[in-house]
CSV table of C-alpha atoms and ligand atoms in Angstrom, one decimal:
chain,number,residue,atom,x,y,z
A,1,MET,CA,-82.2,-88.2,-163.5
A,2,PRO,CA,-85.4,-86.3,-162.5
A,3,LEU,CA,-85.0,-82.6,-162.2
A,4,LEU,CA,-86.8,-80.4,-159.7
A,5,VAL,CA,-87.0,-76.7,-159.6
A,6,GLN,CA,-87.8,-75.5,-156.1
A,7,LYS,CA,-88.6,-71.9,-155.2
A,8,TYR,CA,-88.5,-70.7,-151.6
A,9,GLY,CA,-90.2,-67.5,-150.6
A,10,GLY,CA,-89.2,-64.7,-148.3
A,11,THR,CA,-90.4,-66.2,-145.0
A,12,SER,CA,-88.8,-69.5,-145.9
A,13,VAL,CA,-85.4,-67.8,-146.1
A,14,GLY,CA,-86.1,-65.1,-143.6
A,15,SER,CA,-83.2,-65.8,-141.2
A,16,ILE,CA,-79.9,-67.7,-141.1
A,17,GLU,CA,-81.7,-70.6,-139.2
A,18,ARG,CA,-84.3,-70.8,-142.0
A,19,ILE,CA,-81.7,-70.8,-144.7
A,20,GLU,CA,-79.9,-73.6,-143.0
A,21,ALA,CA,-83.2,-75.5,-142.8
A,22,VAL,CA,-83.8,-74.9,-146.5
A,23,ALA,CA,-80.3,-76.4,-147.1
A,24,ASP,CA,-81.3,-79.5,-145.1
A,25,LYS,CA,-84.5,-79.8,-147.1
A,26,VAL,CA,-82.8,-79.5,-150.5
A,27,ILE,CA,-80.3,-82.2,-149.5
A,28,VAL,CA,-83.2,-84.6,-148.8
A,29,TYR,CA,-84.5,-84.2,-152.3
A,30,LYS,CA,-81.0,-84.4,-153.8
A,31,GLU,CA,-80.3,-87.6,-151.9
A,32,GLN,CA,-83.6,-89.0,-153.4
A,33,GLY,CA,-81.8,-88.9,-156.7
A,34,ASN,CA,-83.0,-85.5,-158.1
A,35,ASP,CA,-81.1,-82.9,-159.9
A,36,MET,CA,-81.9,-79.7,-158.0
A,37,VAL,CA,-82.3,-76.0,-159.1
A,38,ILE,CA,-83.3,-73.7,-156.3
A,39,VAL,CA,-84.8,-70.3,-156.8
A,40,LEU,CA,-84.8,-67.9,-153.9
A,41,SER,CA,-86.6,-64.7,-152.8
A,42,ALA,CA,-85.0,-62.1,-150.6
A,43,MET,CA,-85.4,-62.4,-146.9
A,44,SER,CA,-89.0,-61.4,-145.9
A,45,GLY,CA,-89.3,-57.7,-145.5
A,46,GLU,CA,-86.0,-57.0,-147.4
A,47,THR,CA,-87.6,-55.8,-150.7
A,48,ASN,CA,-89.9,-53.4,-148.8
A,49,ARG,CA,-86.9,-52.2,-146.8
A,50,LEU,CA,-85.0,-51.4,-150.0
A,51,MET,CA,-88.0,-49.7,-151.5
A,52,ALA,CA,-88.2,-47.5,-148.4
A,53,LEU,CA,-84.5,-46.6,-148.6
A,54,ALA,CA,-85.1,-45.5,-152.2
A,55,SER,CA,-88.1,-43.4,-151.2
A,56,GLU,CA,-86.0,-41.6,-148.6
A,57,ILE,CA,-83.9,-40.3,-151.5
A,58,THR,CA,-86.7,-39.5,-153.9
A,59,PRO,CA,-90.4,-40.3,-154.3
A,60,LYS,CA,-89.9,-41.3,-157.9
A,61,PRO,CA,-86.6,-43.2,-158.3
A,62,LYS,CA,-85.6,-44.1,-161.9
A,63,GLY,CA,-86.8,-47.7,-162.7
A,64,ARG,CA,-83.3,-48.7,-163.7
A,65,GLU,CA,-81.7,-47.7,-160.4
A,66,LEU,CA,-84.5,-49.1,-158.4
A,67,ASP,CA,-83.9,-52.5,-160.0
A,68,VAL,CA,-80.2,-52.3,-159.3
A,69,LEU,CA,-81.1,-51.7,-155.6
A,70,LEU,CA,-84.0,-54.3,-155.3
A,71,THR,CA,-82.0,-57.2,-156.8
A,72,THR,CA,-79.5,-57.1,-154.0
A,73,GLY,CA,-82.0,-58.8,-151.6
A,74,GLU,CA,-81.9,-62.0,-153.6
A,75,GLN,CA,-78.2,-61.9,-154.1
A,76,VAL,CA,-77.8,-62.2,-150.3
A,77,THR,CA,-79.9,-65.2,-149.9
A,78,ILE,CA,-78.5,-67.2,-152.9
A,79,ALA,CA,-75.0,-66.8,-151.6
A,80,LEU,CA,-75.9,-67.8,-148.1
A,81,LEU,CA,-77.8,-70.9,-149.2
A,82,ALA,CA,-74.9,-72.0,-151.5
A,83,MET,CA,-72.5,-71.6,-148.5
A,84,ALA,CA,-74.8,-73.6,-146.3
A,85,LEU,CA,-75.0,-76.4,-148.9
A,86,VAL,CA,-71.2,-76.5,-149.4
A,87,LYS,CA,-70.7,-76.5,-145.6
A,88,ARG,CA,-72.8,-79.7,-145.6
A,89,GLY,CA,-70.5,-81.3,-148.2
A,90,TYR,CA,-72.7,-80.7,-151.3
A,91,PRO,CA,-71.3,-78.8,-154.3
A,92,ALA,CA,-73.5,-75.8,-154.9
A,93,LYS,CA,-73.2,-72.6,-157.0
A,94,SER,CA,-75.2,-69.4,-156.8
A,95,TYR,CA,-76.1,-67.3,-159.9
A,96,THR,CA,-77.7,-63.9,-160.3
A,97,GLY,CA,-80.3,-63.5,-163.1
A,98,GLY,CA,-77.7,-61.8,-165.2
A,99,GLN,CA,-75.1,-64.5,-164.6
A,100,VAL,CA,-77.5,-67.2,-165.8
A,101,ARG,CA,-78.6,-64.9,-168.5
A,102,ILE,CA,-82.2,-64.6,-167.9
A,103,VAL,CA,-83.0,-62.1,-170.6
A,104,THR,CA,-86.0,-59.8,-170.2
A,105,ASP,CA,-87.4,-56.8,-172.0
A,106,SER,CA,-86.4,-53.4,-170.7
A,107,ALA,CA,-89.6,-52.6,-168.7
A,108,HIS,CA,-87.9,-51.9,-165.4
A,109,ASN,CA,-89.8,-53.0,-162.3
A,110,LYS,CA,-92.2,-55.1,-164.3
A,111,ALA,CA,-90.0,-56.8,-166.9
A,112,ARG,CA,-91.0,-59.9,-168.8
A,113,ILE,CA,-88.7,-62.9,-169.4
A,114,LYS,CA,-87.8,-63.3,-173.1
A,115,SER,CA,-85.2,-66.1,-173.0
A,116,ILE,CA,-83.1,-68.1,-170.6
A,117,ASP,CA,-79.7,-69.5,-171.4
A,118,ASN,CA,-79.5,-72.7,-169.5
A,119,GLU,CA,-76.0,-73.8,-170.6
A,120,ASN,CA,-74.2,-73.0,-167.3
A,121,ILE,CA,-77.0,-74.6,-165.3
A,122,ARG,CA,-77.0,-77.8,-167.4
A,123,LYS,CA,-73.2,-78.1,-167.0
A,124,ASP,CA,-73.4,-77.7,-163.3
A,125,LEU,CA,-76.2,-80.2,-162.9
A,126,ASP,CA,-74.3,-82.7,-165.0
A,127,GLU,CA,-71.4,-82.4,-162.5
A,128,GLY,CA,-73.8,-83.0,-159.6
A,129,THR,CA,-73.8,-79.4,-158.4
A,130,ILE,CA,-76.9,-77.9,-156.8
A,131,VAL,CA,-77.7,-74.7,-158.7
A,132,VAL,CA,-79.1,-71.7,-156.7
A,133,VAL,CA,-80.6,-68.9,-158.7
A,134,ALA,CA,-81.8,-65.4,-157.6
A,135,GLY,CA,-85.5,-65.0,-158.2
A,136,PHE,CA,-87.2,-61.8,-159.4
A,137,GLN,CA,-84.4,-60.6,-161.7
A,138,GLY,CA,-82.9,-60.6,-165.1
A,139,VAL,CA,-81.0,-58.4,-167.5
A,140,ASP,CA,-82.2,-56.8,-170.7
A,141,GLU,CA,-80.4,-57.1,-174.1
A,142,GLU,CA,-78.0,-54.3,-173.0
A,143,SER,CA,-77.3,-56.0,-169.7
A,144,ASN,CA,-79.2,-53.5,-167.6
A,145,ILE,CA,-80.5,-55.2,-164.5
A,146,THR,CA,-84.3,-55.7,-164.4
A,147,THR,CA,-86.9,-57.0,-162.0
A,148,LEU,CA,-90.1,-58.9,-162.7
A,149,GLY,CA,-92.6,-57.2,-160.4
A,150,ARG,CA,-93.5,-58.0,-156.8
A,151,GLY,CA,-93.7,-61.7,-156.2
A,152,GLY,CA,-91.6,-62.3,-159.3
A,153,SER,CA,-89.5,-65.1,-157.9
A,154,ASP,CA,-92.4,-67.4,-158.6
A,155,THR,CA,-92.1,-66.5,-162.3
A,156,THR,CA,-88.3,-67.1,-162.2
A,157,GLY,CA,-89.0,-70.6,-160.8
A,158,VAL,CA,-91.6,-71.5,-163.4
A,159,ALA,CA,-89.6,-70.0,-166.3
A,160,LEU,CA,-86.5,-72.0,-165.3
A,161,ALA,CA,-88.6,-75.2,-164.9
A,162,ALA,CA,-89.9,-74.6,-168.4
A,163,ALA,CA,-86.5,-73.9,-169.9
A,164,LEU,CA,-84.9,-76.9,-168.3
A,165,GLU,CA,-88.0,-79.1,-168.8
A,166,ALA,CA,-88.1,-79.9,-165.1
A,167,ASP,CA,-90.3,-82.7,-163.8
A,168,GLU,CA,-92.0,-80.3,-161.4
A,169,CYS,CA,-91.8,-76.7,-160.2
A,170,GLN,CA,-92.4,-76.6,-156.5
A,171,ILE,CA,-93.2,-73.3,-154.8
A,172,PHE,CA,-92.4,-73.5,-151.1
A,173,THR,CA,-94.1,-70.9,-149.0
A,174,ASP,CA,-95.6,-70.2,-145.6
A,175,VAL,CA,-98.9,-71.9,-146.3
A,176,ASP,CA,-99.2,-75.6,-147.2
A,177,GLY,CA,-101.0,-75.0,-150.5
A,178,VAL,CA,-103.6,-72.9,-152.2
A,179,TYR,CA,-106.7,-72.5,-150.1
A,180,THR,CA,-110.3,-71.7,-150.8
A,181,THR,CA,-109.4,-68.2,-149.7
A,182,ASP,CA,-106.6,-66.5,-147.8
A,183,PRO,CA,-106.3,-68.4,-144.6
A,184,ARG,CA,-105.2,-65.2,-142.8
A,185,VAL,CA,-108.7,-63.9,-143.3
A,186,VAL,CA,-110.7,-67.1,-143.0
A,187,PRO,CA,-108.8,-69.5,-140.6
A,188,ASN,CA,-111.1,-72.5,-141.5
A,189,ALA,CA,-110.4,-72.1,-145.2
A,190,THR,CA,-109.8,-75.5,-147.0
A,191,ARG,CA,-106.7,-76.5,-148.8
A,192,LEU,CA,-107.3,-77.6,-152.4
A,193,ASN,CA,-105.7,-80.7,-153.6
A,194,THR,CA,-105.8,-79.4,-157.2
A,195,ILE,CA,-106.9,-76.3,-158.9
A,196,THR,CA,-107.0,-75.6,-162.6
A,197,PHE,CA,-104.7,-73.2,-164.3
A,198,GLU,CA,-107.7,-71.2,-165.4
A,199,GLU,CA,-109.0,-70.8,-161.9
A,200,MET,CA,-105.6,-70.1,-160.4
A,201,LEU,CA,-105.1,-67.4,-163.1
A,202,GLU,CA,-108.4,-65.8,-162.0
A,203,MET,CA,-107.6,-66.1,-158.3
A,204,ALA,CA,-104.1,-64.6,-158.8
A,205,SER,CA,-105.3,-61.7,-161.0
A,206,LEU,CA,-108.2,-61.0,-158.6
A,207,GLY,CA,-105.8,-60.6,-155.6
A,208,SER,CA,-104.7,-63.9,-154.2
A,209,LYS,CA,-101.0,-63.3,-154.0
A,210,VAL,CA,-100.0,-66.8,-153.2
A,211,LEU,CA,-98.7,-67.1,-156.8
A,212,GLN,CA,-97.6,-64.3,-159.2
A,213,ILE,CA,-100.0,-64.2,-162.2
A,214,ARG,CA,-97.2,-64.5,-164.7
A,215,ALA,CA,-95.9,-67.6,-163.0
A,216,VAL,CA,-99.3,-69.2,-163.6
A,217,GLU,CA,-99.4,-68.0,-167.2
A,218,PHE,CA,-96.0,-69.4,-167.9
A,219,ALA,CA,-96.8,-72.8,-166.3
A,220,GLN,CA,-100.0,-73.0,-168.4
A,221,LYS,CA,-98.3,-72.0,-171.6
A,222,TYR,CA,-95.4,-74.4,-171.2
A,223,ASN,CA,-97.3,-77.1,-169.4
A,224,VAL,CA,-95.1,-77.0,-166.3
A,225,PRO,CA,-96.4,-79.2,-163.5
A,226,LEU,CA,-96.7,-76.6,-160.7
A,227,ARG,CA,-97.2,-77.3,-157.0
A,228,VAL,CA,-97.5,-75.0,-154.0
A,229,LEU,CA,-96.2,-76.5,-150.7
A,230,SER,CA,-95.2,-75.5,-147.2
A,231,SER,CA,-91.6,-74.9,-146.2
A,232,PHE,CA,-92.4,-75.8,-142.7
A,233,LYS,CA,-95.0,-78.6,-142.9
A,234,ALA,CA,-94.9,-81.9,-144.8
A,235,GLY,CA,-97.7,-82.6,-147.2
A,236,GLU,CA,-98.8,-82.9,-150.8
A,237,GLY,CA,-99.7,-79.2,-151.2
A,238,THR,CA,-101.8,-78.1,-154.2
A,239,LEU,CA,-101.2,-79.2,-157.7
A,240,ILE,CA,-102.1,-76.7,-160.4
A,241,THR,CA,-103.4,-78.7,-163.4
A,242,SER,CA,-104.9,-78.3,-166.8
A,243,GLU,CA,-107.9,-80.4,-165.8
A,244,TYR,CA,-109.4,-81.9,-162.8
A,245,GLU,CA,-108.5,-85.5,-162.4
A,246,ALA,CA,-111.5,-87.7,-163.3
A,247,GLY,CA,-112.1,-88.6,-159.7
A,248,ASP,CA,-112.4,-85.1,-158.6
A,249,ILE,CA,-115.1,-84.1,-161.0
A,250,MET,CA,-117.9,-85.6,-159.0
A,251,GLU,CA,-116.9,-83.7,-156.0
A,252,GLN,CA,-116.0,-80.5,-157.8
A,253,ALA,CA,-117.5,-77.5,-156.0
A,254,LEU,CA,-119.3,-74.8,-157.8
A,255,ILE,CA,-117.0,-72.3,-156.3
A,256,SER,CA,-113.3,-73.2,-156.0
A,257,GLY,CA,-112.2,-70.0,-154.2
A,258,ILE,CA,-112.7,-66.5,-153.1
A,259,ALA,CA,-110.2,-63.8,-153.9
A,260,PHE,CA,-110.1,-60.2,-152.7
A,261,ASN,CA,-108.2,-57.1,-153.4
A,262,ARG,CA,-107.8,-54.1,-151.1
A,263,ASP,CA,-105.8,-52.0,-153.6
A,264,GLU,CA,-108.6,-50.5,-155.7
A,265,ALA,CA,-110.1,-47.1,-156.0
A,266,GLN,CA,-113.3,-45.9,-157.8
A,267,LEU,CA,-113.9,-42.8,-159.9
A,268,THR,CA,-117.1,-41.5,-161.2
A,269,VAL,CA,-118.0,-38.7,-163.6
A,270,ASN,CA,-121.7,-37.8,-163.7
A,271,GLY,CA,-123.7,-36.1,-166.4
A,272,VAL,CA,-121.7,-36.3,-169.6
A,273,SER,CA,-123.5,-36.4,-172.9
A,274,ASP,CA,-124.4,-39.9,-174.2
A,275,THR,CA,-122.6,-39.7,-177.5
A,276,PRO,CA,-120.3,-42.0,-179.5
A,277,GLY,CA,-116.7,-41.7,-178.4
A,278,ILE,CA,-117.4,-40.7,-174.8
A,279,ALA,CA,-115.7,-43.7,-173.2
A,280,TYR,CA,-112.7,-43.0,-175.3
A,281,LYS,CA,-112.6,-39.4,-174.3
A,282,ILE,CA,-112.8,-40.3,-170.6
A,283,LEU,CA,-110.5,-43.3,-170.6
A,284,GLY,CA,-108.0,-42.3,-173.3
A,285,PRO,CA,-106.2,-39.8,-171.1
A,286,ILE,CA,-106.2,-42.3,-168.2
A,287,SER,CA,-104.5,-44.9,-170.4
A,288,ASP,CA,-102.1,-42.3,-171.8
A,289,ALA,CA,-101.1,-41.6,-168.2
A,290,ASN,CA,-100.2,-45.4,-168.1
A,291,ILE,CA,-103.0,-46.1,-165.6
A,292,GLU,CA,-104.6,-49.5,-165.9
A,293,VAL,CA,-108.4,-49.5,-165.6
A,294,ASP,CA,-110.1,-52.5,-164.1
A,295,MET,CA,-113.9,-52.4,-163.9
A,296,ILE,CA,-116.0,-50.0,-166.0
A,297,LEU,CA,-119.7,-49.1,-165.6
A,298,GLN,CA,-121.7,-46.8,-167.8
A,299,ASN,CA,-125.3,-45.8,-166.9
A,300,VAL,CA,-127.6,-43.7,-169.1
A,301,SER,CA,-130.0,-41.5,-167.0
A,302,ALA,CA,-133.6,-40.7,-168.0
A,303,ASP,CA,-132.4,-37.2,-169.2
A,304,GLY,CA,-130.1,-38.9,-171.8
A,305,SER,CA,-126.9,-38.0,-170.0
A,306,THR,CA,-124.4,-40.7,-168.9
A,307,ASP,CA,-122.7,-41.5,-165.6
A,308,PHE,CA,-119.4,-43.2,-166.0
A,309,THR,CA,-117.6,-45.2,-163.2
A,310,PHE,CA,-114.4,-47.1,-163.3
A,311,THR,CA,-111.8,-48.5,-160.9
A,312,VAL,CA,-108.0,-48.2,-160.9
A,313,HIS,CA,-105.2,-49.3,-158.6
A,314,ARG,CA,-105.2,-47.3,-155.4
A,315,ASN,CA,-101.7,-46.0,-156.1
A,316,ASP,CA,-103.0,-44.4,-159.3
A,317,TYR,CA,-106.0,-42.8,-157.6
A,318,ASP,CA,-104.6,-39.3,-157.4
A,319,ALA,CA,-103.3,-39.2,-160.9
A,320,ALA,CA,-106.6,-40.7,-162.3
A,321,LEU,CA,-108.6,-38.1,-160.4
A,322,GLU,CA,-106.5,-35.3,-161.7
A,323,SER,CA,-106.9,-36.6,-165.3
A,324,LEU,CA,-110.7,-37.1,-164.9
A,325,ASN,CA,-111.2,-33.6,-163.5
A,326,LYS,CA,-109.5,-32.2,-166.5
A,327,THR,CA,-111.6,-34.3,-168.9
A,328,ALA,CA,-114.8,-33.5,-167.0
A,329,LYS,CA,-114.2,-29.7,-167.6
A,330,GLU,CA,-113.7,-30.2,-171.3
A,331,LEU,CA,-116.9,-32.4,-171.5
A,332,ASN,CA,-119.0,-30.0,-169.3
A,333,ALA,CA,-119.7,-32.9,-166.9
A,334,ARG,CA,-121.9,-32.2,-163.8
A,335,VAL,CA,-119.6,-33.7,-161.2
A,336,VAL,CA,-116.6,-35.9,-160.5
A,337,SER,CA,-116.4,-38.0,-157.4
A,338,GLY,CA,-114.1,-40.7,-156.1
A,339,ASN,CA,-113.6,-43.3,-153.4
A,340,ASN,CA,-110.3,-44.9,-152.5
A,341,ARG,CA,-111.7,-46.9,-149.7
A,342,ILE,CA,-113.2,-49.7,-151.7
A,343,ALA,CA,-112.3,-53.4,-152.1
A,344,LYS,CA,-113.1,-56.1,-154.6
A,345,ILE,CA,-114.4,-59.5,-153.6
A,346,SER,CA,-114.6,-62.3,-156.3
A,347,ILE,CA,-115.8,-65.8,-156.4
A,348,VAL,CA,-114.0,-68.1,-158.8
A,349,GLY,CA,-114.9,-71.6,-160.1
A,350,VAL,CA,-115.1,-73.5,-163.4
A,351,GLY,CA,-118.2,-75.1,-162.0
A,352,MET,CA,-120.0,-71.8,-162.6
A,353,ARG,CA,-120.1,-72.5,-166.3
A,354,SER,CA,-122.7,-75.2,-165.9
A,355,HIS,CA,-124.7,-73.8,-163.1
A,356,ALA,CA,-127.0,-70.8,-163.2
A,357,GLY,CA,-127.9,-68.7,-160.1
A,358,ILE,CA,-124.4,-68.5,-158.6
A,359,ALA,CA,-124.2,-64.7,-158.9
A,360,SER,CA,-127.6,-64.1,-157.4
A,361,ARG,CA,-126.7,-66.4,-154.5
A,362,MET,CA,-123.6,-64.3,-154.0
A,363,PHE,CA,-125.7,-61.1,-153.9
A,364,GLU,CA,-128.2,-62.7,-151.5
A,365,LEU,CA,-125.4,-63.7,-149.1
A,366,LEU,CA,-124.0,-60.2,-149.1
A,367,ALA,CA,-127.4,-58.6,-148.7
A,368,LYS,CA,-128.0,-60.7,-145.6
A,369,GLU,CA,-125.0,-59.1,-144.0
A,370,GLY,CA,-126.2,-55.6,-145.0
A,371,ILE,CA,-123.3,-55.2,-147.5
A,372,ASN,CA,-124.0,-52.7,-150.2
A,373,ILE,CA,-122.6,-53.6,-153.7
A,374,LEU,CA,-121.1,-50.7,-155.5
A,375,MET,CA,-120.2,-52.4,-158.8
A,376,ILE,CA,-120.5,-55.9,-160.3
A,377,SER,CA,-118.5,-57.6,-163.1
A,378,THR,CA,-118.8,-61.2,-164.3
A,379,SER,CA,-117.0,-63.6,-166.6
A,380,GLU,CA,-117.6,-67.2,-167.4
A,381,ILE,CA,-115.8,-68.5,-164.3
A,382,LYS,CA,-115.9,-65.5,-161.9
A,383,VAL,CA,-118.2,-62.9,-160.3
A,384,SER,CA,-116.6,-59.8,-158.8
A,385,VAL,CA,-118.2,-57.1,-156.6
A,386,VAL,CA,-116.9,-53.8,-155.3
A,387,VAL,CA,-117.8,-53.0,-151.8
A,388,ASP,CA,-116.8,-50.5,-149.1
A,389,GLU,CA,-113.5,-51.7,-147.8
A,390,LYS,CA,-114.8,-51.9,-144.2
A,391,TYR,CA,-117.0,-54.9,-145.3
A,392,LEU,CA,-114.1,-56.8,-146.9
A,393,GLU,CA,-113.5,-59.4,-144.2
A,394,LEU,CA,-117.2,-59.7,-143.3
A,395,GLY,CA,-118.1,-60.2,-147.0
A,396,VAL,CA,-115.4,-62.8,-147.6
A,397,ARG,CA,-116.4,-64.8,-144.5
A,398,ALA,CA,-120.1,-64.6,-145.4
A,399,LEU,CA,-119.4,-66.0,-148.9
A,400,HIS,CA,-117.0,-68.6,-147.7
A,401,ASP,CA,-119.7,-69.9,-145.2
A,402,GLY,CA,-122.6,-69.4,-147.6
A,403,PHE,CA,-120.9,-71.4,-150.4
A,404,GLU,CA,-119.9,-74.0,-147.8
A,405,LEU,CA,-116.2,-73.9,-148.5
A,406,GLU,CA,-115.0,-74.3,-144.9
A,407,SER,CA,-112.9,-77.3,-144.0
A,408,GLU,CA,-114.5,-80.1,-141.9
A,409,SER,CA,-111.8,-80.5,-139.3
B,1,ADP,P1,-93.8,-66.0,-150.4
B,1,ADP,O1,-93.0,-65.0,-149.7
B,1,ADP,O2,-93.4,-67.4,-150.0
B,1,ADP,O3,-93.7,-65.8,-151.9
B,1,ADP,P2,-96.4,-64.9,-150.3
B,1,ADP,O4,-96.7,-64.0,-149.1
B,1,ADP,O5,-96.1,-64.2,-151.6
B,1,ADP,O6,-95.3,-65.9,-149.9
B,1,ADP,O7,-97.6,-65.9,-150.6
B,1,ADP,C1,-98.1,-66.7,-149.5
B,1,ADP,C2,-99.3,-66.0,-148.8
B,1,ADP,O8,-100.4,-65.9,-149.7
B,1,ADP,C3,-99.9,-66.7,-147.7
B,1,ADP,O9,-99.3,-66.4,-146.5
B,1,ADP,C4,-101.4,-66.2,-147.7
B,1,ADP,O10,-101.6,-65.3,-146.7
B,1,ADP,C5,-101.6,-65.6,-149.0
B,1,ADP,N1,-102.7,-66.1,-149.7
B,1,ADP,C6,-103.7,-65.3,-150.3
B,1,ADP,N2,-104.6,-66.0,-150.9
B,1,ADP,C7,-104.3,-67.3,-150.6
B,1,ADP,C8,-105.0,-68.5,-151.0
B,1,ADP,N3,-106.1,-68.6,-151.7
B,1,ADP,N4,-104.4,-69.7,-150.6
B,1,ADP,C9,-103.2,-69.7,-149.9
B,1,ADP,N5,-102.6,-68.5,-149.5
B,1,ADP,C10,-103.1,-67.4,-149.9
B,2,LIG,N1,-88.4,-60.2,-153.3
B,2,LIG,C1,-89.4,-59.9,-154.2
B,2,LIG,C2,-90.7,-59.4,-153.6
B,2,LIG,O1,-90.7,-59.2,-152.4
B,2,LIG,C3,-89.7,-61.0,-155.2
B,2,LIG,C4,-90.4,-62.2,-154.5
B,2,LIG,O2,-90.3,-62.4,-153.3
B,2,LIG,O3,-91.0,-63.0,-155.2
B,2,LIG,O4,-91.6,-59.0,-154.3
B,3,MG,MG1,-94.8,-64.6,-153.2
């Protein structure tokens, strides 16, 4: 019997009515002859509400305790969906991550899945039971509750699909697929029928939160057929594939999508000596403070001194600035400056590999709008620029228009 793993996001289970609607939808697939494993998020807004409760107690809760708190959101929705299914006459059973035994490492708040014991689930499926699993959570080897990072239910869905060798992992959300860019910013963005794993990985890591990065990594690694669909609207959604189907190659756009990220901050230290080891001296303490650095730029001035600029997550800005100020003193740097009002815009597409001039076209389109570029970084299938955050929407729309990504209807 075919097996489907379906994940429903926060908006899709955001109220009792919506949970009842999910139950109806799941039954349709069950009646079509599929074994069903359902992964749920917490109701929309619930994880944020729980985080806010924690921060009323302390600004820095212990990761372990935060995970015990945050996982309650998903425990509510799985129980309610199982009840709704049973009410309709369909055997269903809910499981927390720990009950399945989704084993993760012990990195609280950003744990990685190490193994999944699928024995219970298999037994239930064999008996015709619909299995409902809490997303976003697991337990470590010592049975401490862990969470997988924001958006982590996507990863639970894909990991279960891989462990159970499901025929497809379907991510049901509030949009009907992956678009050329976030349709909330560009309403005439186009839904993509397919996107490659590579492109989806770039889009996700450059800020498109429609899928958690690790979910895409998992799907690629274990070759899980992955589809993004709407909970509210019928349609084929977007299939994430290893390669474009032959027919699509002819029409393949140079740019598949535009991603953006508002969560960045930039730091600069001017006038340090241009000597070996300088990058290490500046970035070593940043990394020791567990701060991830994204883009890095180093410029040697005419006088032989170096200016060094890098970006970090906006939440890490204060800590990074403190560390940099300290280092700057030790290095006799001229000045340290920072800007936490920046944003990153990226264009992504495997078509870039075989076409020159895409980056310069991007710069031209931004220049036409009078948008100043603060930093640039490129890879084989993407170009990213850092701009003042006030230009984010304007920049995304200009690029979307300029690369002709808008839908025709
Ligand atoms: P869920 O709660 O179902 O997990 P998310 O909010 O995590 O939903 O993800 C869906 C949202 O992702 C959409 O509402 C949309 O605003 C946003 N999004 C960002 N980039 C894209 C994109 N390229 N295509 C589709 N949606 C996108
Ligand atoms: N509820 C968690 C979050 O809001 C996990 C998820 O929805 O994927 O991040
Ligand atoms: Mg999500």
